[in-house]
Tab-separated table of C-alpha atoms in Angstrom:
chain	number	residue	atom	x	y	z
A	1	UNK	CA	-0.046	0.021	0.042
A	2	UNK	CA	2.770	2.309	0.871
A	3	UNK	CA	4.574	1.623	-2.484
A	4	UNK	CA	1.146	2.500	-4.414
A	5	UNK	CA	0.684	5.938	-2.521
A	6	UNK	CA	4.292	6.602	-3.539
A	7	UNK	CA	3.680	5.856	-6.721
A	8	UNK	CA	0.179	8.130	-6.893
A	9	UNK	CA	2.360	10.807	-5.288
A	10	UNK	CA	5.120	10.638	-8.107
A	11	UNK	CA	2.768	10.550	-11.136
A	12	UNK	CA	0.297	12.871	-9.482
A	13	UNK	CA	3.040	15.519	-8.794
A	14	UNK	CA	2.046	15.909	-5.534
A	15	UNK	CA	4.732	18.044	-3.438
A	16	UNK	CA	2.859	18.085	0.252
A	17	UNK	CA	0.755	15.006	1.811
A	18	UNK	CA	-1.189	16.442	4.992
A	19	UNK	CA	-1.683	13.628	7.720
A	20	UNK	CA	-4.569	15.010	9.159
A	21	UNK	CA	-6.314	14.160	12.644
A	22	UNK	CA	-9.190	15.582	14.547
A	23	UNK	CA	-8.369	16.615	18.229
A	24	UNK	CA	-10.500	17.107	21.354
A	25	UNK	CA	-11.642	20.629	20.645
A	26	UNK	CA	-12.866	19.480	17.499
A	27	UNK	CA	-10.354	21.071	15.324
A	28	UNK	CA	-8.587	19.567	12.475
A	29	UNK	CA	-5.196	19.529	12.963
A	30	UNK	CA	-2.015	17.671	11.424
A	31	UNK	CA	1.318	18.052	9.593
A	32	UNK	CA	2.412	17.223	6.118
A	33	UNK	CA	5.466	15.274	4.398
A	34	UNK	CA	7.202	16.237	1.354
A	35	UNK	CA	6.250	13.806	-1.574
A	36	UNK	CA	9.353	12.087	-2.051
A	37	UNK	CA	9.218	10.986	1.754
A	38	UNK	CA	5.583	9.927	2.109
A	39	UNK	CA	6.711	6.147	1.968
A	40	UNK	CA	9.172	6.584	4.906
A	41	UNK	CA	6.645	8.455	6.557
A	42	UNK	CA	3.756	6.192	6.207
A	43	UNK	CA	6.255	3.224	8.030
A	44	UNK	CA	7.125	5.466	11.081
A	45	UNK	CA	4.721	8.249	11.168
A	46	UNK	CA	5.585	12.052	11.919
A	47	UNK	CA	6.408	13.147	15.144
A	48	UNK	CA	4.152	14.813	17.490
A	49	UNK	CA	3.858	16.245	21.206
A	50	UNK	CA	1.311	14.500	23.471
A	51	UNK	CA	0.371	17.774	24.514
A	52	UNK	CA	-1.553	18.491	21.472
A	53	UNK	CA	-4.345	16.599	22.557
A	54	UNK	CA	-4.769	18.629	25.869
A	55	UNK	CA	-5.056	21.786	23.551
A	56	UNK	CA	-8.357	23.903	23.316
A	57	UNK	CA	-10.195	25.383	20.404
A	58	UNK	CA	-8.203	28.848	21.825
A	59	UNK	CA	-5.055	26.995	21.607
A	60	UNK	CA	-4.372	27.036	25.353
A	61	UNK	CA	-2.713	23.993	26.906
A	62	UNK	CA	-4.570	22.266	29.565
A	63	UNK	CA	-2.662	20.412	32.648
A	64	UNK	CA	-3.644	16.453	31.622
A	65	UNK	CA	-1.230	14.066	33.350
A	66	UNK	CA	0.304	12.437	30.586
A	67	UNK	CA	0.011	15.229	27.935
A	68	UNK	CA	2.684	17.961	29.038
A	69	UNK	CA	5.776	18.779	27.441
A	70	UNK	CA	7.385	15.283	28.298
A	71	UNK	CA	6.353	12.513	25.504
A	72	UNK	CA	5.729	11.946	21.859
A	73	UNK	CA	3.406	10.191	19.597
A	74	UNK	CA	3.400	9.564	15.665
A	75	UNK	CA	0.691	10.834	13.571
A	76	UNK	CA	0.350	7.536	11.314
A	77	UNK	CA	-1.341	8.164	8.269
A	78	UNK	CA	-4.095	5.486	6.747
A	79	UNK	CA	-2.734	5.050	3.073
A	80	UNK	CA	-6.249	3.571	2.022
A	81	UNK	CA	-7.684	7.301	2.646
A	82	UNK	CA	-5.003	8.666	0.287
A	83	UNK	CA	-6.634	11.391	-1.923
A	84	UNK	CA	-5.287	14.331	-3.968
A	85	UNK	CA	-6.800	17.857	-2.872
A	86	UNK	CA	-8.841	19.174	-5.873
A	87	UNK	CA	-8.898	22.624	-4.101
A	88	UNK	CA	-5.277	22.580	-3.318
A	89	UNK	CA	-3.039	21.473	-6.622
A	90	UNK	CA	0.005	19.976	-5.481
A	91	UNK	CA	-1.359	18.772	-2.075
A	92	UNK	CA	-2.670	15.465	-0.980
A	93	UNK	CA	-4.276	14.028	2.350
A	94	UNK	CA	-4.310	10.996	4.257
A	95	UNK	CA	-6.473	10.588	7.522
A	96	UNK	CA	-4.484	9.700	10.524
A	97	UNK	CA	-4.307	7.648	13.678
A	98	UNK	CA	-2.168	8.739	16.986
A	99	UNK	CA	-0.220	5.872	18.020
A	100	UNK	CA	3.088	5.629	20.197
A	101	UNK	CA	6.503	5.711	19.213
A	102	UNK	CA	6.272	1.706	18.716
A	103	UNK	CA	3.176	1.795	16.489
A	104	UNK	CA	0.907	0.614	19.271
A	105	UNK	CA	-2.455	2.231	19.654
A	106	UNK	CA	-2.569	5.293	21.830
A	107	UNK	CA	-5.206	5.699	24.427
A	108	UNK	CA	-6.256	9.338	23.422
A	109	UNK	CA	-6.436	8.574	19.642
A	110	UNK	CA	-10.259	9.519	18.544
A	111	UNK	CA	-9.877	7.202	15.326
A	112	UNK	CA	-9.019	4.285	17.265
A	113	UNK	CA	-12.024	4.780	19.517
A	114	UNK	CA	-14.418	4.697	16.716
A	115	UNK	CA	-12.529	1.725	15.418
A	116	UNK	CA	-12.907	-0.123	19.004
A	117	UNK	CA	-16.795	1.016	18.637
A	118	UNK	CA	-17.177	-0.736	15.314
A	119	UNK	CA	-15.200	-3.937	16.548
A	120	UNK	CA	-17.486	-4.021	19.271
A	121	UNK	CA	-20.389	-4.137	16.869
A	122	UNK	CA	-18.559	-6.925	14.886
A	123	UNK	CA	-18.090	-8.967	17.955
A	124	UNK	CA	-22.126	-9.066	18.171
A	125	UNK	CA	-22.631	-9.716	14.481
A	126	UNK	CA	-23.475	-6.375	13.804
A	127	UNK	CA	-22.319	-3.371	11.325
A	128	UNK	CA	-23.395	0.430	10.567
A	129	UNK	CA	-23.783	2.440	7.796
A	130	UNK	CA	-23.768	5.982	8.893
A	131	UNK	CA	-23.791	9.842	7.094
A	132	UNK	CA	-23.011	13.151	8.398
A	133	UNK	CA	-25.510	15.517	7.259
A	134	UNK	CA	-23.930	19.226	7.830
A	135	UNK	CA	-25.495	22.559	7.233
A	136	UNK	CA	-23.139	25.634	6.824
A	137	UNK	CA	-23.090	29.036	6.631
A	138	UNK	CA	-21.738	30.895	3.340
A	139	UNK	CA	-20.572	34.730	3.521
A	140	UNK	CA	-17.916	36.883	3.786
A	141	UNK	CA	-15.826	37.353	6.990
A	142	UNK	CA	-16.008	41.170	7.573
A	143	UNK	CA	-14.082	43.670	9.749
A	144	UNK	CA	-16.125	45.840	12.091
A	145	UNK	CA	-15.387	49.465	13.419
A	146	UNK	CA	-15.433	47.819	17.254
A	147	UNK	CA	-15.222	44.195	18.318
A	148	UNK	CA	-14.144	40.975	16.305
A	149	UNK	CA	-14.818	40.242	12.413
A	150	UNK	CA	-18.414	38.750	11.897
A	151	UNK	CA	-19.472	36.750	9.094
A	152	UNK	CA	-21.838	38.199	6.681
A	153	UNK	CA	-23.873	35.850	4.898
A	154	UNK	CA	-23.812	35.922	0.941
A	155	UNK	CA	-27.538	36.290	0.613
A	156	UNK	CA	-30.830	36.796	2.286
A	157	UNK	CA	-32.791	34.292	0.590
A	158	UNK	CA	-35.751	32.242	1.941
A	159	UNK	CA	-35.672	28.652	2.918
A	160	UNK	CA	-35.514	26.498	-0.160
A	161	UNK	CA	-35.949	29.425	-2.604
A	162	UNK	CA	-34.745	29.728	-6.249
A	163	UNK	CA	-33.261	32.937	-5.114
A	164	UNK	CA	-30.619	30.782	-2.647
A	165	UNK	CA	-29.928	28.616	-5.501
A	166	UNK	CA	-28.797	31.308	-8.039
A	167	UNK	CA	-26.683	33.190	-5.137
A	168	UNK	CA	-24.256	30.290	-4.190
A	169	UNK	CA	-24.400	28.683	-7.700
A	170	UNK	CA	-20.879	28.936	-8.698
A	171	UNK	CA	-19.888	27.709	-4.944
A	172	UNK	CA	-21.846	24.596	-4.754
A	173	UNK	CA	-20.921	23.332	-8.411
A	174	UNK	CA	-17.514	23.703	-7.406
A	175	UNK	CA	-17.756	21.769	-3.830
A	176	UNK	CA	-19.888	19.066	-5.538
A	177	UNK	CA	-16.945	18.584	-8.010
A	178	UNK	CA	-14.594	18.696	-4.897
A	179	UNK	CA	-16.273	16.321	-2.960
A	180	UNK	CA	-16.978	14.040	-5.636
A	181	UNK	CA	-13.299	14.079	-6.691
A	182	UNK	CA	-12.145	12.899	-3.377
A	183	UNK	CA	-14.533	9.678	-3.611
A	184	UNK	CA	-17.802	11.208	-1.826
A	185	UNK	CA	-21.080	10.530	-3.321
A	186	UNK	CA	-23.296	13.732	-3.596
A	187	UNK	CA	-26.961	12.890	-3.104
A	188	UNK	CA	-28.595	16.435	-2.040
A	189	UNK	CA	-28.143	20.156	-2.151
A	190	UNK	CA	-30.210	23.174	-1.131
A	191	UNK	CA	-30.216	26.643	0.462
A	192	UNK	CA	-31.616	26.036	4.064
A	193	UNK	CA	-33.569	28.149	6.270
A	194	UNK	CA	-30.650	30.976	7.618
A	195	UNK	CA	-29.562	33.538	5.439
A	196	UNK	CA	-26.312	32.084	3.494
A	197	UNK	CA	-27.027	28.834	4.918
A	198	UNK	CA	-26.332	25.921	2.590
A	199	UNK	CA	-26.443	21.906	2.861
A	200	UNK	CA	-24.968	19.281	1.008
A	201	UNK	CA	-25.225	15.623	1.693
A	202	UNK	CA	-23.406	12.645	0.596
A	203	UNK	CA	-23.992	8.962	0.529
A	204	UNK	CA	-23.961	6.669	3.995
A	205	UNK	CA	-20.769	4.795	4.447
A	206	UNK	CA	-19.274	2.297	7.263
A	207	UNK	CA	-18.460	4.220	10.434
A	208	UNK	CA	-14.811	4.875	9.923
A	209	UNK	CA	-15.399	5.899	6.050
A	210	UNK	CA	-18.230	8.261	7.180
A	211	UNK	CA	-16.042	9.818	9.764
A	212	UNK	CA	-13.187	10.078	7.524
A	213	UNK	CA	-15.377	11.860	5.035
A	214	UNK	CA	-16.509	14.263	7.339
A	215	UNK	CA	-13.361	15.546	8.081
A	216	UNK	CA	-12.495	15.712	4.355
A	217	UNK	CA	-16.113	17.362	3.923
A	218	UNK	CA	-15.427	20.230	6.474
A	219	UNK	CA	-11.669	21.020	4.827
A	220	UNK	CA	-13.313	20.938	1.360
A	221	UNK	CA	-16.346	23.507	2.327
A	222	UNK	CA	-14.119	25.999	3.583
A	223	UNK	CA	-11.424	26.010	1.379
A	224	UNK	CA	-13.440	25.849	-1.949
A	225	UNK	CA	-14.969	28.946	-0.017
A	226	UNK	CA	-11.734	30.725	0.364
A	227	UNK	CA	-10.387	30.154	-3.180
A	228	UNK	CA	-13.696	32.043	-4.378
A	229	UNK	CA	-13.029	34.810	-2.010
A	230	UNK	CA	-15.684	33.625	0.388
A	231	UNK	CA	-15.705	32.117	4.064
A	232	UNK	CA	-17.859	29.080	5.250
A	233	UNK	CA	-18.663	28.010	8.606
A	234	UNK	CA	-19.856	24.940	9.787
A	235	UNK	CA	-19.836	26.051	13.704
A	236	UNK	CA	-23.347	25.408	15.070
A	237	UNK	CA	-24.159	29.102	15.696
A	238	UNK	CA	-21.934	31.237	13.604
A	239	UNK	CA	-24.450	34.394	13.645
A	240	UNK	CA	-26.147	34.385	16.777
A	241	UNK	CA	-29.747	35.735	15.198
A	242	UNK	CA	-29.715	33.480	12.179
A	243	UNK	CA	-30.895	29.449	11.903
A	244	UNK	CA	-28.094	27.075	13.492
A	245	UNK	CA	-25.938	24.699	11.563
A	246	UNK	CA	-26.668	21.148	12.324
A	247	UNK	CA	-24.834	18.140	11.615
A	248	UNK	CA	-27.644	15.341	11.864
A	249	UNK	CA	-26.281	11.937	11.976
A	250	UNK	CA	-28.174	9.255	10.110
A	251	UNK	CA	-27.440	5.252	10.959
A	252	UNK	CA	-28.806	2.045	10.192
A	253	UNK	CA	-27.712	-1.289	11.588
A	254	UNK	CA	-26.999	-4.311	9.538
A	255	UNK	CA	-26.446	-7.931	9.886
A	256	UNK	CA	-24.933	-9.041	6.599
A	257	UNK	CA	-27.068	-7.777	4.102
A	258	UNK	CA	-30.063	-7.224	6.070
A	259	UNK	CA	-31.378	-3.971	7.928
A	260	UNK	CA	-31.545	-4.777	11.721
A	261	UNK	CA	-33.981	-1.977	11.916
A	262	UNK	CA	-36.381	-2.505	9.525
A	263	UNK	CA	-39.478	-4.540	10.472
A	264	UNK	CA	-42.716	-3.456	8.430
A	265	UNK	CA	-44.568	-5.140	11.212
A	266	UNK	CA	-43.358	-2.923	13.605
A	267	UNK	CA	-44.613	0.408	14.951
A	268	UNK	CA	-43.259	2.757	12.364
A	269	UNK	CA	-41.620	0.079	10.710
A	270	UNK	CA	-39.007	-0.473	13.196
A	271	UNK	CA	-37.567	-3.826	14.575
A	272	UNK	CA	-37.281	-4.500	18.177
A	273	UNK	CA	-33.352	-3.976	18.084
A	274	UNK	CA	-34.270	-0.437	16.494
A	275	UNK	CA	-36.750	0.794	19.471
A	276	UNK	CA	-33.785	-0.589	21.921
A	277	UNK	CA	-31.279	1.068	19.904
A	278	UNK	CA	-33.385	4.512	20.526
A	279	UNK	CA	-34.056	3.619	24.021
A	280	UNK	CA	-29.844	3.436	24.435
A	281	UNK	CA	-29.642	6.996	22.739
A	282	UNK	CA	-32.250	8.454	25.105
A	283	UNK	CA	-30.670	7.005	28.080
A	284	UNK	CA	-27.293	8.248	27.173
A	285	UNK	CA	-28.215	11.291	25.550
A	286	UNK	CA	-27.391	13.973	28.124
A	287	UNK	CA	-23.875	12.609	27.994
A	288	UNK	CA	-23.908	12.129	24.638
A	289	UNK	CA	-24.041	16.019	23.726
A	290	UNK	CA	-21.263	16.787	25.425
A	291	UNK	CA	-19.668	14.788	22.696
A	292	UNK	CA	-21.943	15.151	19.584
A	293	UNK	CA	-22.423	19.118	20.208
A	294	UNK	CA	-19.468	19.529	22.263
A	295	UNK	CA	-18.659	23.227	22.279
A	296	UNK	CA	-20.615	26.256	24.098
A	297	UNK	CA	-21.848	27.341	20.874
A	298	UNK	CA	-23.232	24.137	19.949
A	299	UNK	CA	-25.749	24.817	23.003
A	300	UNK	CA	-26.793	27.853	21.466
A	301	UNK	CA	-28.421	25.856	18.506
A	302	UNK	CA	-30.174	23.596	21.171
A	303	UNK	CA	-33.325	25.430	22.095
A	304	UNK	CA	-36.929	24.746	21.957
A	305	UNK	CA	-38.955	25.293	18.783
A	306	UNK	CA	-35.769	25.652	16.455
A	307	UNK	CA	-36.051	22.381	14.656
A	308	UNK	CA	-32.874	21.447	16.245
A	309	UNK	CA	-34.108	19.074	19.540
A	310	UNK	CA	-34.309	20.166	22.843
A	311	UNK	CA	-36.036	17.574	24.718
A	312	UNK	CA	-34.739	13.722	25.062
A	313	UNK	CA	-37.635	12.298	23.094
A	314	UNK	CA	-38.238	10.375	19.773
A	315	UNK	CA	-40.903	10.480	17.260
A	316	UNK	CA	-41.727	9.552	13.587
A	317	UNK	CA	-40.684	12.207	11.181
A	318	UNK	CA	-40.707	14.725	14.326
A	319	UNK	CA	-38.038	17.286	13.753
A	320	UNK	CA	-38.176	18.487	17.111
A	321	UNK	CA	-37.405	15.166	18.829
A	322	UNK	CA	-34.040	14.161	19.607
A	323	UNK	CA	-34.124	10.954	17.645
A	324	UNK	CA	-36.288	11.113	14.380
A	325	UNK	CA	-37.391	7.796	12.779
A	326	UNK	CA	-37.031	8.651	9.203
A	327	UNK	CA	-39.682	7.485	6.778
A	328	UNK	CA	-38.336	5.015	4.370
A	329	UNK	CA	-38.098	5.353	0.516
A	330	UNK	CA	-41.050	4.138	-0.715
A	331	UNK	CA	-39.345	1.571	-3.326
A	332	UNK	CA	-36.313	0.830	-0.950
A	333	UNK	CA	-37.985	0.385	2.624
A	334	UNK	CA	-35.497	-2.039	3.727
A	335	UNK	CA	-32.544	0.030	2.589
A	336	UNK	CA	-33.560	3.698	3.495
A	337	UNK	CA	-34.796	2.739	7.079
A	338	UNK	CA	-32.941	4.544	9.576
A	339	UNK	CA	-32.768	7.040	12.558
A	340	UNK	CA	-31.400	10.455	12.580
A	341	UNK	CA	-29.816	12.104	15.873
A	342	UNK	CA	-30.359	15.788	15.621
A	343	UNK	CA	-28.506	17.358	18.480
A	344	UNK	CA	-25.270	16.886	16.436
A	345	UNK	CA	-23.304	19.446	15.034
A	346	UNK	CA	-19.848	19.733	12.847
A	347	UNK	CA	-17.859	21.470	15.927
A	348	UNK	CA	-17.607	17.770	17.460
A	349	UNK	CA	-15.076	15.324	16.918
A	350	UNK	CA	-16.701	13.055	14.311
A	351	UNK	CA	-14.916	9.925	15.794
A	352	UNK	CA	-15.737	10.316	19.380
A	353	UNK	CA	-19.142	11.459	18.380
A	354	UNK	CA	-19.776	8.490	16.304
A	355	UNK	CA	-18.096	6.181	18.454
A	356	UNK	CA	-20.184	7.329	21.598
A	357	UNK	CA	-23.522	6.946	19.824
A	358	UNK	CA	-22.884	3.385	18.854
A	359	UNK	CA	-21.872	2.362	22.136
A	360	UNK	CA	-25.047	3.835	23.704
A	361	UNK	CA	-27.355	2.035	20.904
A	362	UNK	CA	-25.570	-0.879	21.439
A	363	UNK	CA	-26.062	-0.509	25.125
A	364	UNK	CA	-29.904	-0.030	24.408
A	365	UNK	CA	-29.794	-3.475	22.462
A	366	UNK	CA	-27.774	-5.359	24.923
A	367	UNK	CA	-30.264	-4.267	27.967
A	368	UNK	CA	-33.410	-4.005	25.718
A	369	UNK	CA	-33.897	-0.480	26.881
A	370	UNK	CA	-37.561	0.603	25.884
A	371	UNK	CA	-37.755	4.051	24.572
A	372	UNK	CA	-41.107	4.878	26.141
A	373	UNK	CA	-43.839	6.232	23.849
A	374	UNK	CA	-43.283	8.013	20.672
A	375	UNK	CA	-43.827	12.194	20.679
A	376	UNK	CA	-45.899	13.184	17.982
A	377	UNK	CA	-46.005	16.612	18.563
A	378	UNK	CA	-43.571	19.513	19.145
A	379	UNK	CA	-42.509	18.769	22.624
A	380	UNK	CA	-42.506	22.080	23.854
A	381	UNK	CA	-46.276	22.420	23.322
A	382	UNK	CA	-47.104	19.912	25.629
A	383	UNK	CA	-48.072	20.964	29.427
A	384	UNK	CA	-44.991	21.499	31.358
A	385	UNK	CA	-45.632	18.299	33.300
A	386	UNK	CA	-46.127	16.036	30.126
A	387	UNK	CA	-42.873	17.163	28.602
A	388	UNK	CA	-39.824	14.755	28.386
A	389	UNK	CA	-36.682	15.803	30.048
A	390	UNK	CA	-34.911	18.730	28.593
A	391	UNK	CA	-31.428	18.158	26.985
A	392	UNK	CA	-28.417	19.766	28.933
A	393	UNK	CA	-29.060	23.741	28.190
A	394	UNK	CA	-24.830	24.353	28.570
A	395	UNK	CA	-21.854	22.330	27.434
A	396	UNK	CA	-21.303	22.621	31.280
A	397	UNK	CA	-24.361	20.629	32.104
A	398	UNK	CA	-23.442	18.045	29.295
A	399	UNK	CA	-20.086	17.441	30.763
A	400	UNK	CA	-21.269	16.518	34.153
A	401	UNK	CA	-23.442	14.541	32.750
A	402	UNK	CA	-20.678	12.751	30.768
A	403	UNK	CA	-18.843	12.597	33.593
A	404	UNK	CA	-21.367	10.737	35.542
A	405	UNK	CA	-22.130	8.169	32.556
A	406	UNK	CA	-20.262	5.063	33.578
A	407	UNK	CA	-20.490	3.464	30.105
A	408	UNK	CA	-18.965	6.644	28.025
A	409	UNK	CA	-16.335	7.090	30.560
A	410	UNK	CA	-15.176	3.505	30.645
A	411	UNK	CA	-15.267	3.629	26.934
A	412	UNK	CA	-13.214	6.958	26.432
A	413	UNK	CA	-10.744	5.339	29.085
A	414	UNK	CA	-9.107	7.370	31.995
A	415	UNK	CA	-6.685	9.309	29.488
A	416	UNK	CA	-8.992	10.197	26.792
A	417	UNK	CA	-11.823	11.215	29.648
A	418	UNK	CA	-9.670	13.531	31.509
A	419	UNK	CA	-8.151	15.259	28.580
A	420	UNK	CA	-11.760	15.574	26.746
A	421	UNK	CA	-13.269	17.006	30.325
A	422	UNK	CA	-10.424	19.133	30.734
A	423	UNK	CA	-10.347	20.506	27.280
A	424	UNK	CA	-14.110	21.130	27.201
A	425	UNK	CA	-14.165	22.826	30.910
A	426	UNK	CA	-11.573	25.119	29.924
A	427	UNK	CA	-13.650	26.163	26.948
A	428	UNK	CA	-16.646	26.614	28.970
A	429	UNK	CA	-14.319	28.974	31.476
A	430	UNK	CA	-12.990	30.736	28.571
A	431	UNK	CA	-16.168	31.930	26.991
A	432	UNK	CA	-18.071	32.666	30.405
A	433	UNK	CA	-19.007	36.163	30.577
A	434	UNK	CA	-17.973	36.872	27.266
A	435	UNK	CA	-20.660	38.013	24.613
A	436	UNK	CA	-22.358	36.580	21.575
A	437	UNK	CA	-19.810	38.443	19.159
A	438	UNK	CA	-16.696	36.851	20.995
A	439	UNK	CA	-18.262	33.622	20.999
A	440	UNK	CA	-19.419	33.518	17.339
A	441	UNK	CA	-16.081	34.841	16.060
A	442	UNK	CA	-14.101	32.326	17.606
A	443	UNK	CA	-16.666	29.580	16.527
A	444	UNK	CA	-17.318	30.898	12.731
A	445	UNK	CA	-13.417	31.232	12.228
A	446	UNK	CA	-12.463	27.531	13.683
A	447	UNK	CA	-15.463	25.150	12.171
């Protein structure tokens, strides 16, 4: 495989190959290697300080035992993910694991966390197909007379309006071509509710590929915008007064070529396993939100009556429920039966997010956790006594729930769990008392 990558580097005239990973803050980071040295570095990896997994989204290093100035890991690229970058001539990318110098897995590697979740599924005869469904805001980064830069949307068009298509056409076409050149199959595109808000979704894939795809997607959206003199942000709330950017997570569970979630005789066409999977998600949902919507800015989006989900409930095509049972396609009911997790956004580390969701759902199946009755109305319209439990209203609340969740903390492990909590609690402190302009600026410029 290394020889094949080296050949592609040479024939494709690749000067630099980026080895990328996602950190605990949800930031995509990495290093690059000169093209002629890529085969060597596929064997040794690139040296990297352990401290980077204790770095916040504001680049402040947190005191985490085992992640200080002493210690080394290697950024070890997965050669199966090699792809030239259509938006960066002369560059290519590979998604990477963080490993110990002797090549053994490192206990704080996010990609390994997802691999382990996939292995747990395989041990009981299951596999997953997953897709991240990102929204993002397209605009221009604009200085202000006072305060930080702000993001000015490219248009003020209406949801799904033809005007929105016109305003972003050149960008959308270039983005589509760039995604497909990297092996992602685009399925849908439309202008969304917020001013300048876009959604371009890609086909489902096995979990590791789905998370890798989302890293590539995030980088591609931002890079294509920059090449056109624009700025794109996948932050949950880049503009405080506009609709938030979700990244709904779609999942289906498979055993061989059979969709385990599908049962035409079950309520909403869902099997027992599908119902129990929902039960597991709801049982762990307060803790999950610390991983699926893991920024201060993310909880600005998770408010009632915003179609983002604010309550721990499920329903059939209920877009105010945290878990939506999606209506299957008429001519492909089994293939298209899937669940959608709505309290999810692109500021999350996709490997940690998806790995935690898989473990929560699998726990529900193992324990046969019943999710209770489906909610078929906006839960916020119910009498207060009848409403489902409210999701955490802040990152701090979600981190408290995560720290108290034995299943997820055990899965994260001592090093990763301690580092994640430290990094995120530092973010809570850093944004406390700051205004919305400061918060939105630091999120729209980084996600």
